[in-house]
Structures are given as structure tokens and as C-alpha cells.
């Protein structure tokens, strides 16, 4: 029987869209429409298992799924024995301590003897222990941010992204404990055949990630300017240079980063480049 890699992703919520997009970018076409619990892929030996994010680390640790896409915060909190095989760069956030805005804050001692509401007791307990603090942890699931306002706690320990939830609840972030992003986790005991499918998946994801923020650039230049122009282009290797039909002229191709795009274009124009064409890159395979 052919081996299939089972991937657990979030059914709905903040991680779902990024997870589905990642599968698509890796060329994995899921049979969607109906959100079945398990959905096979049409063209790659994987199947997707839809779960609540809270259940993903354990499902992977126990082997009911081979790999999973979940927030690093959830992996840390659950403490399940799984391997983080790839950081995925989306759903970035941090887990922070926040206190009422009007309170003065001079350091971590503030939390000593205070009551902190959170959905992440394990991570908080560890941080308190590392800092030699004794606080009371009040575990609540959902709407943690309202608890100081209704007198349920003195502070909160929760996920922060833009910070606007804190502001609208008159809270201020005073300590960042961990940062998080979506990660690909795997069971420790994958069969060699499944490990091979996972390696192919990682290879594909890396090809997509590598191309992010990169553009392909083509330009025309007089032959005597090619040395100068090549020095401006920080491509992967030296640029490709091809003769044009017009004598004395060549076409130069390379890859540039979006971030230094305008600076590079300015330099190229000054160096005599003409007919500059910039096109998006979908994937980069090495
Ligand atoms: O139903 P299920 O259990 O699967 O989902 P869930 O409701 O438990 O999780 P979900 O979908 O809300 O979040 C999934 C994961 O997304 C989290 O575990 C994080 O890894 C990541 N993530 C990224 C976030 C945020 N950003 C985020 N901003 N998770 C939650 N928030 C919430 C936060 O709890 C707070 O209420 O958004 C609010 C803060 O946002 P800002 O922008 O106002 O600071
Ligand atoms: Zn959840």
C-alpha cells in the first residue's frame, strides 16, 4: 500500500487560511467544498485532517497525524513531544503580560502576589519560576482581556498582535515572554517512506519561501557597461548575459530583493541600463 502523510491543520480560525495557502503553494490540491474531517489531496500522497488548533500538538505526538501546522505558542503550552521541523512565517504574535494602564510599573516584581488571568498557564508558570516570582494564575479560555476590568484579575497574560485589543481594554503591555509564528511540527517516529514525503513537502515550501520578496529583472545594456551593471546586481550567482540582435548590446537577467529594489533600479539607470523589466517570481529551485 502506498504511504500517505497525514497533515493536521486548523479547521477554522487564524491559522486556517495561511495553512491552506501553504498547501496550495506547495502544489497540493485539496478536495475542498465539504470540510470533511479528513480530506485527501488529489496529486500528492498527503491527506489533511481538520482539527481545533489546541488538539494539533497531541494528535501529532500520538501519531494520529504525522505532521501539523500550529502556532508555536500552542506547541510550547501543550509540552507534547513533537519536533518543530520548519518555521512558517505567518500568524506571528507574542505572548505578553499586560496590566491596567493607570498602574505604575517598575519591573517584574510587580507581579509578585498578584492574580494573572491567562489561557496559557504552562508558559506563564515557567516564566514566573524563572524569575523567582509567586503569583496566582487564573485560567480562563477566551476573553482574557476583560478580566482586569471586571475585577477577576490584576493582570493578564495573553496573545498580542497589533496591541489594539489591549488598548481598547485600557491595558498596557509590560513584558513580552515569548514570540510565536506558525510552525510545521512532526511526529518523532515517522516511517522512512513518510519522512521522504515530508522532505519533499519541506523542499517545496522552501522554494516558495525563498522566492518571497524577490523579483526577476531583465534589462538591456551596452556591452562596455556590463561589468559595472553586474556589480550592482546582487543576484544569486553572476547575472545571465545574452547578446541582443543589435550589435554591441546585451540583455542582462538577474534576481533582486524587493527591499532594495528602487535603490538598485536608480543605480542601473545611471549605469546606462535601458528597457528594464521587472517580473514576479513564483518559486526558486536550487
Ligand atoms: O477554534 P480553535 O481552537 O481552532 O482556534 P482558537 O480560537 O483557539 O485560535 P485562533 O484561530 O484565534 O488563533 C490561532 C493561533 O493564531 C494562535 O494560537 C496564535 O498562534 C495565532 N495568532 C496570531 C493569534 C493572534 N495572532 C491574535 N491576535 N491568536 C489570537 N489572537 C487574539 C488574541 O487572543 C487577542 O484576543 O487577538 C487578540 C489580540 O490581537 P491584537 O491585534 O488586538 O493585539
Ligand atoms: Zn484553540
Coordinates of C-alpha atoms and ligand atoms in Angstrom, one line a residue:
X1 CA 0.0 0.0 0.0
X2 CA 1.2 3.5 -0.8
X3 CA 2.2 5.5 2.2
X4 CA 0.3 8.7 2.9
X5 CA 1.5 11.6 5.1
X6 CA -1.3 12.9 7.3
X7 CA -1.2 16.6 8.0
X8 CA -3.3 18.2 10.7
X9 CA -4.4 21.8 10.1
X10 CA -6.8 24.1 11.9
X11 CA -10.5 23.8 10.7
X12 CA -11.2 27.5 11.0
X13 CA -9.6 30.4 12.7
X14 CA -6.5 32.5 12.3
X15 CA -4.2 29.6 11.1
X16 CA -6.6 28.1 8.6
X17 CA -6.1 30.5 5.7
X18 CA -2.3 30.5 5.9
X19 CA -2.2 26.7 6.2
X20 CA -4.4 26.1 3.2
X21 CA -2.4 28.7 1.2
X22 CA 0.8 26.9 2.1
X23 CA -0.6 23.6 0.8
X24 CA -1.6 25.3 -2.4
X25 CA 1.7 26.9 -2.9
X26 CA 3.4 23.5 -2.4
X27 CA 1.2 22.2 -5.3
X28 CA -1.1 20.2 -3.1
X29 CA -4.7 20.4 -4.3
X30 CA -7.1 19.5 -1.5
X31 CA -10.5 18.2 -2.2
X32 CA -12.5 21.1 -0.7
X33 CA -16.0 22.1 -0.6
X34 CA -17.1 19.9 2.2
X35 CA -14.9 20.3 5.2
X36 CA -14.6 16.6 6.0
X37 CA -12.6 15.6 9.0
X38 CA -10.1 14.0 6.6
X39 CA -9.6 15.3 3.1
X40 CA -7.3 13.6 0.6
X41 CA -5.1 15.5 -1.8
X42 CA -5.5 14.8 -5.5
X43 CA -2.0 14.9 -6.7
X44 CA 0.4 14.3 -3.8
X45 CA 0.5 11.5 -1.2
X46 CA -0.9 13.5 1.7
X47 CA -4.3 13.8 3.4
X48 CA -5.4 16.7 5.6
X49 CA -7.0 16.3 9.0
X50 CA -9.0 19.3 10.2
X51 CA -8.8 19.9 13.9
X52 CA -9.0 22.7 16.6
X53 CA -5.6 24.2 17.0
X54 CA -5.5 23.1 20.7
X55 CA -5.6 19.4 19.6
X56 CA -2.9 19.5 17.0
X57 CA 0.2 19.0 19.1
X58 CA -1.2 16.0 20.9
X59 CA -2.6 14.5 17.7
X60 CA 0.9 14.7 16.1
X61 CA 2.7 13.5 19.3
X62 CA 0.5 10.4 19.4
X63 CA 0.9 9.7 15.7
X64 CA -2.8 10.1 14.7
X65 CA -1.4 12.8 12.4
X66 CA 2.2 12.7 11.1
X67 CA 2.7 16.4 10.9
X68 CA 0.7 19.5 11.8
X69 CA 0.6 23.3 11.3
X70 CA 0.1 25.1 14.5
X71 CA 1.1 28.2 16.5
X72 CA 4.4 27.9 18.3
X73 CA 2.6 29.2 21.4
X74 CA 0.4 26.2 21.3
X75 CA 3.3 23.8 21.0
X76 CA 5.1 25.4 24.0
X77 CA 1.9 25.4 26.1
X78 CA 1.0 21.8 25.5
X79 CA 4.5 20.5 26.1
X80 CA 3.9 17.5 23.8
X81 CA 6.9 15.6 22.4
X82 CA 6.9 16.8 18.8
X83 CA 9.7 18.1 16.5
X84 CA 9.4 21.6 15.0
X85 CA 10.7 20.9 11.5
X86 CA 10.0 24.3 9.9
X87 CA 9.1 27.8 10.9
X88 CA 6.4 29.1 8.5
X89 CA 6.5 32.9 9.0
X90 CA 2.8 33.6 9.2
X91 CA 0.4 34.2 12.2
X92 CA 3.1 36.0 14.0
X93 CA 2.3 37.2 17.5
X94 CA 3.7 37.3 21.0
X95 CA 2.6 36.2 24.5
X96 CA 2.8 39.2 26.8
X97 CA 1.9 40.3 30.3
X98 CA -0.3 43.4 30.5
X99 CA -1.6 45.4 33.4
X100 CA -4.1 48.3 33.7
X101 CA -2.9 51.4 32.0
X102 CA -3.0 53.6 35.1
X103 CA -0.8 51.3 37.2
X104 CA 2.8 52.3 37.6
X105 CA 5.2 49.6 36.5
X106 CA 8.9 49.4 37.6
X107 CA 9.7 45.8 36.9
X108 CA 8.7 42.1 37.1
X109 CA 8.4 42.3 40.9
X110 CA 5.0 44.0 40.2
X111 CA 3.5 40.5 39.5
X112 CA 4.6 39.1 42.9
X113 CA 1.4 38.1 44.8
X114 CA -0.9 39.4 42.1
X115 CA -3.5 37.5 40.2
X116 CA -2.9 36.9 36.5
X117 CA -5.6 35.6 34.1
X118 CA -4.5 33.5 31.1
X119 CA -5.2 30.7 28.7
X120 CA -1.5 29.8 28.7
X121 CA -0.8 28.7 32.3
X122 CA 2.2 26.4 31.5
X123 CA 4.2 29.1 29.7
X124 CA 3.3 31.6 32.4
X125 CA 4.2 29.2 35.3
X126 CA 7.6 28.6 33.7
X127 CA 8.3 32.3 33.3
X128 CA 7.3 33.1 36.9
X129 CA 9.5 30.3 38.2
X130 CA 12.5 31.5 36.1
X131 CA 12.0 35.0 37.6
X132 CA 11.5 33.8 41.1
X133 CA 8.0 35.2 41.3
X134 CA 5.0 33.8 43.0
X135 CA 1.7 34.9 41.5
X136 CA -1.7 33.4 41.4
X137 CA -2.7 32.0 38.0
X138 CA -6.3 32.2 37.0
X139 CA -7.0 30.0 33.9
X140 CA -9.8 31.2 31.6
X141 CA -10.5 30.3 28.0
X142 CA -11.4 33.3 25.9
X143 CA -11.9 37.0 26.6
X144 CA -8.9 37.0 28.9
X145 CA -8.5 40.8 28.2
X146 CA -11.7 41.7 30.0
X147 CA -10.8 40.1 33.3
X148 CA -8.9 43.0 35.0
X149 CA -11.8 45.4 34.1
X150 CA -14.4 43.2 35.8
X151 CA -12.2 42.6 38.9
X152 CA -11.3 39.0 38.0
X153 CA -7.6 39.5 38.0
X154 CA -4.9 42.2 38.4
X155 CA -3.2 41.4 35.1
X156 CA -3.4 39.2 32.0
X157 CA -1.0 37.0 30.1
X158 CA -2.3 36.7 26.5
X159 CA -1.6 36.8 22.8
X160 CA -0.8 40.2 21.4
X161 CA -0.6 41.1 17.8
X162 CA -1.3 44.7 16.9
X163 CA -1.9 45.6 20.5
X164 CA -5.3 47.2 19.8
X165 CA -7.2 44.7 22.0
X166 CA -5.1 45.8 24.9
X167 CA -5.6 49.5 24.2
X168 CA -9.4 49.1 23.9
X169 CA -9.4 47.3 27.3
X170 CA -7.2 50.0 28.9
X171 CA -4.3 47.7 29.4
X172 CA -0.6 48.1 28.7
X173 CA 1.9 45.5 27.6
X174 CA 4.8 45.4 30.1
X175 CA 6.6 42.1 29.5
X176 CA 7.0 40.0 26.3
X177 CA 7.5 36.4 27.4
X178 CA 7.7 34.6 24.0
X179 CA 7.2 35.3 20.3
X180 CA 5.4 32.9 18.1
X181 CA 4.6 32.1 14.5
X182 CA 3.0 29.2 12.7
X183 CA 5.3 26.1 12.7
X184 CA 5.3 22.8 11.0
X185 CA 5.6 20.0 13.6
X186 CA 6.2 16.4 13.1
X187 CA 5.9 13.1 14.9
X188 CA 9.3 11.8 16.1
X189 CA 8.9 8.3 14.7
X190 CA 7.9 8.7 11.1
X191 CA 8.4 5.8 8.8
X192 CA 11.2 6.3 6.2
X193 CA 8.5 6.5 3.4
X194 CA 6.6 9.2 5.3
X195 CA 9.8 11.0 6.1
X196 CA 10.5 11.1 2.4
X197 CA 7.1 12.7 1.7
X198 CA 7.8 15.2 4.4
X199 CA 11.2 16.1 2.9
X200 CA 9.6 16.7 -0.4
X201 CA 6.9 18.9 1.2
X202 CA 9.6 20.9 3.1
X203 CA 11.6 21.3 -0.2
X204 CA 8.6 22.7 -1.9
X205 CA 7.8 25.1 0.9
X206 CA 11.4 26.3 1.0
X207 CA 11.2 27.0 -2.8
X208 CA 8.2 29.2 -2.3
X209 CA 9.6 31.0 0.8
X210 CA 12.9 31.7 -1.0
X211 CA 11.1 33.5 -3.8
X212 CA 9.1 35.8 -1.4
X213 CA 10.2 39.4 -1.7
X214 CA 12.3 38.5 -4.8
X215 CA 11.9 39.8 -8.4
X216 CA 13.3 38.8 -11.7
X217 CA 14.9 41.7 -13.5
X218 CA 15.8 41.9 -17.2
X219 CA 17.5 44.9 -18.9
X220 CA 19.4 45.9 -21.9
X221 CA 22.9 47.4 -21.7
X222 CA 25.7 48.4 -24.0
X223 CA 28.4 45.7 -23.8
X224 CA 31.1 48.0 -22.3
X225 CA 28.8 48.7 -19.3
X226 CA 28.1 45.1 -18.4
X227 CA 30.9 44.9 -15.8
X228 CA 29.6 47.9 -14.0
X229 CA 25.9 46.7 -14.2
X230 CA 26.8 43.2 -13.0
X231 CA 28.4 44.7 -9.9
X232 CA 25.2 46.5 -9.0
X233 CA 23.0 43.3 -9.3
X234 CA 23.2 41.3 -6.1
X235 CA 21.8 38.1 -7.7
X236 CA 22.2 34.5 -6.5
X237 CA 25.1 34.0 -8.9
X238 CA 26.6 36.2 -11.5
X239 CA 23.8 37.5 -13.9
X240 CA 23.0 35.9 -17.2
X241 CA 24.2 37.9 -20.1
X242 CA 22.9 37.3 -23.6
X243 CA 23.7 39.1 -26.8
X244 CA 21.0 41.2 -28.4
X245 CA 20.3 41.2 -32.2
X246 CA 21.6 44.8 -32.2
X247 CA 25.4 44.7 -32.2
X248 CA 27.2 46.0 -29.1
X249 CA 24.2 45.4 -26.9
X250 CA 23.3 42.6 -24.4
X251 CA 20.4 41.5 -22.3
X252 CA 21.2 41.0 -18.6
X253 CA 19.0 38.9 -16.3
X254 CA 19.2 38.6 -12.5
X255 CA 17.2 38.3 -9.3
X256 CA 16.8 41.2 -6.9
X257 CA 15.2 41.8 -3.5
X258 CA 12.1 43.9 -3.2
X259 CA 13.6 45.8 -0.3
X260 CA 16.5 47.3 -2.2
X261 CA 14.5 47.5 -5.4
X262 CA 14.3 51.3 -6.0
X263 CA 17.9 51.8 -5.0
X264 CA 19.1 49.2 -7.4
X265 CA 16.9 50.5 -10.3
X266 CA 18.3 54.0 -9.8
X267 CA 21.9 52.8 -9.9
X268 CA 21.2 50.7 -13.0
X269 CA 19.7 53.6 -14.9
X270 CA 22.7 55.8 -14.0
X271 CA 25.0 53.0 -15.2
X272 CA 23.3 53.0 -18.7
X273 CA 20.7 50.2 -18.4
X274 CA 17.7 50.5 -20.7
X275 CA 14.4 48.7 -21.2
X276 CA 14.3 47.5 -17.6
X277 CA 11.7 44.8 -17.0
X278 CA 10.8 43.5 -13.5
X279 CA 8.6 40.4 -13.2
X280 CA 7.4 38.4 -10.2
X281 CA 8.9 35.0 -9.2
X282 CA 6.7 32.2 -8.1
X283 CA 9.3 29.6 -7.0
X284 CA 13.0 29.3 -6.8
X285 CA 14.5 25.9 -7.0
X286 CA 18.2 25.2 -6.3
Ligands
LIG1 O1 -11.1 27.2 17.2 P1 -9.7 27.0 17.5 O2 -9.4 26.4 18.9 O3 -9.0 26.1 16.5 O4 -9.0 28.4 17.4 P2 -8.6 29.5 18.5 O5 -9.8 30.4 18.7 O6 -8.1 28.8 19.8 O7 -7.4 30.2 17.9 P3 -7.3 31.4 16.8 O8 -7.8 30.9 15.5 O9 -7.8 32.6 17.4 O10 -5.7 31.6 16.8 C1 -4.9 30.5 16.4 C2 -3.4 31.0 16.5 O11 -3.2 32.2 15.8 C3 -2.9 31.3 17.9 O12 -2.6 30.2 18.7 C4 -1.7 32.1 17.6 O13 -0.6 31.3 17.3 C5 -2.1 32.9 16.3 N1 -2.4 34.3 16.5 C6 -1.8 35.3 15.8 C7 -3.3 34.9 17.2 C8 -3.2 36.2 17.0 N2 -2.3 36.5 16.1 C9 -4.1 37.1 17.8 N3 -4.1 38.3 17.6 N4 -4.2 34.3 18.1 C10 -5.0 35.1 18.8 N5 -5.1 36.5 18.7 C11 -6.1 37.2 19.5 C12 -5.6 37.4 21.0 O14 -6.1 36.3 21.7 C13 -6.3 38.7 21.4 O15 -7.6 38.5 21.8 O16 -6.3 38.5 19.0 C14 -6.3 39.5 20.1 C15 -5.1 40.4 20.1 O17 -4.9 40.9 18.8 P4 -4.5 42.4 18.7 O18 -4.1 42.6 17.2 O19 -5.6 43.3 19.1 O20 -3.2 42.6 19.5
LIG2 ZN1 -7.8 27.0 20.1

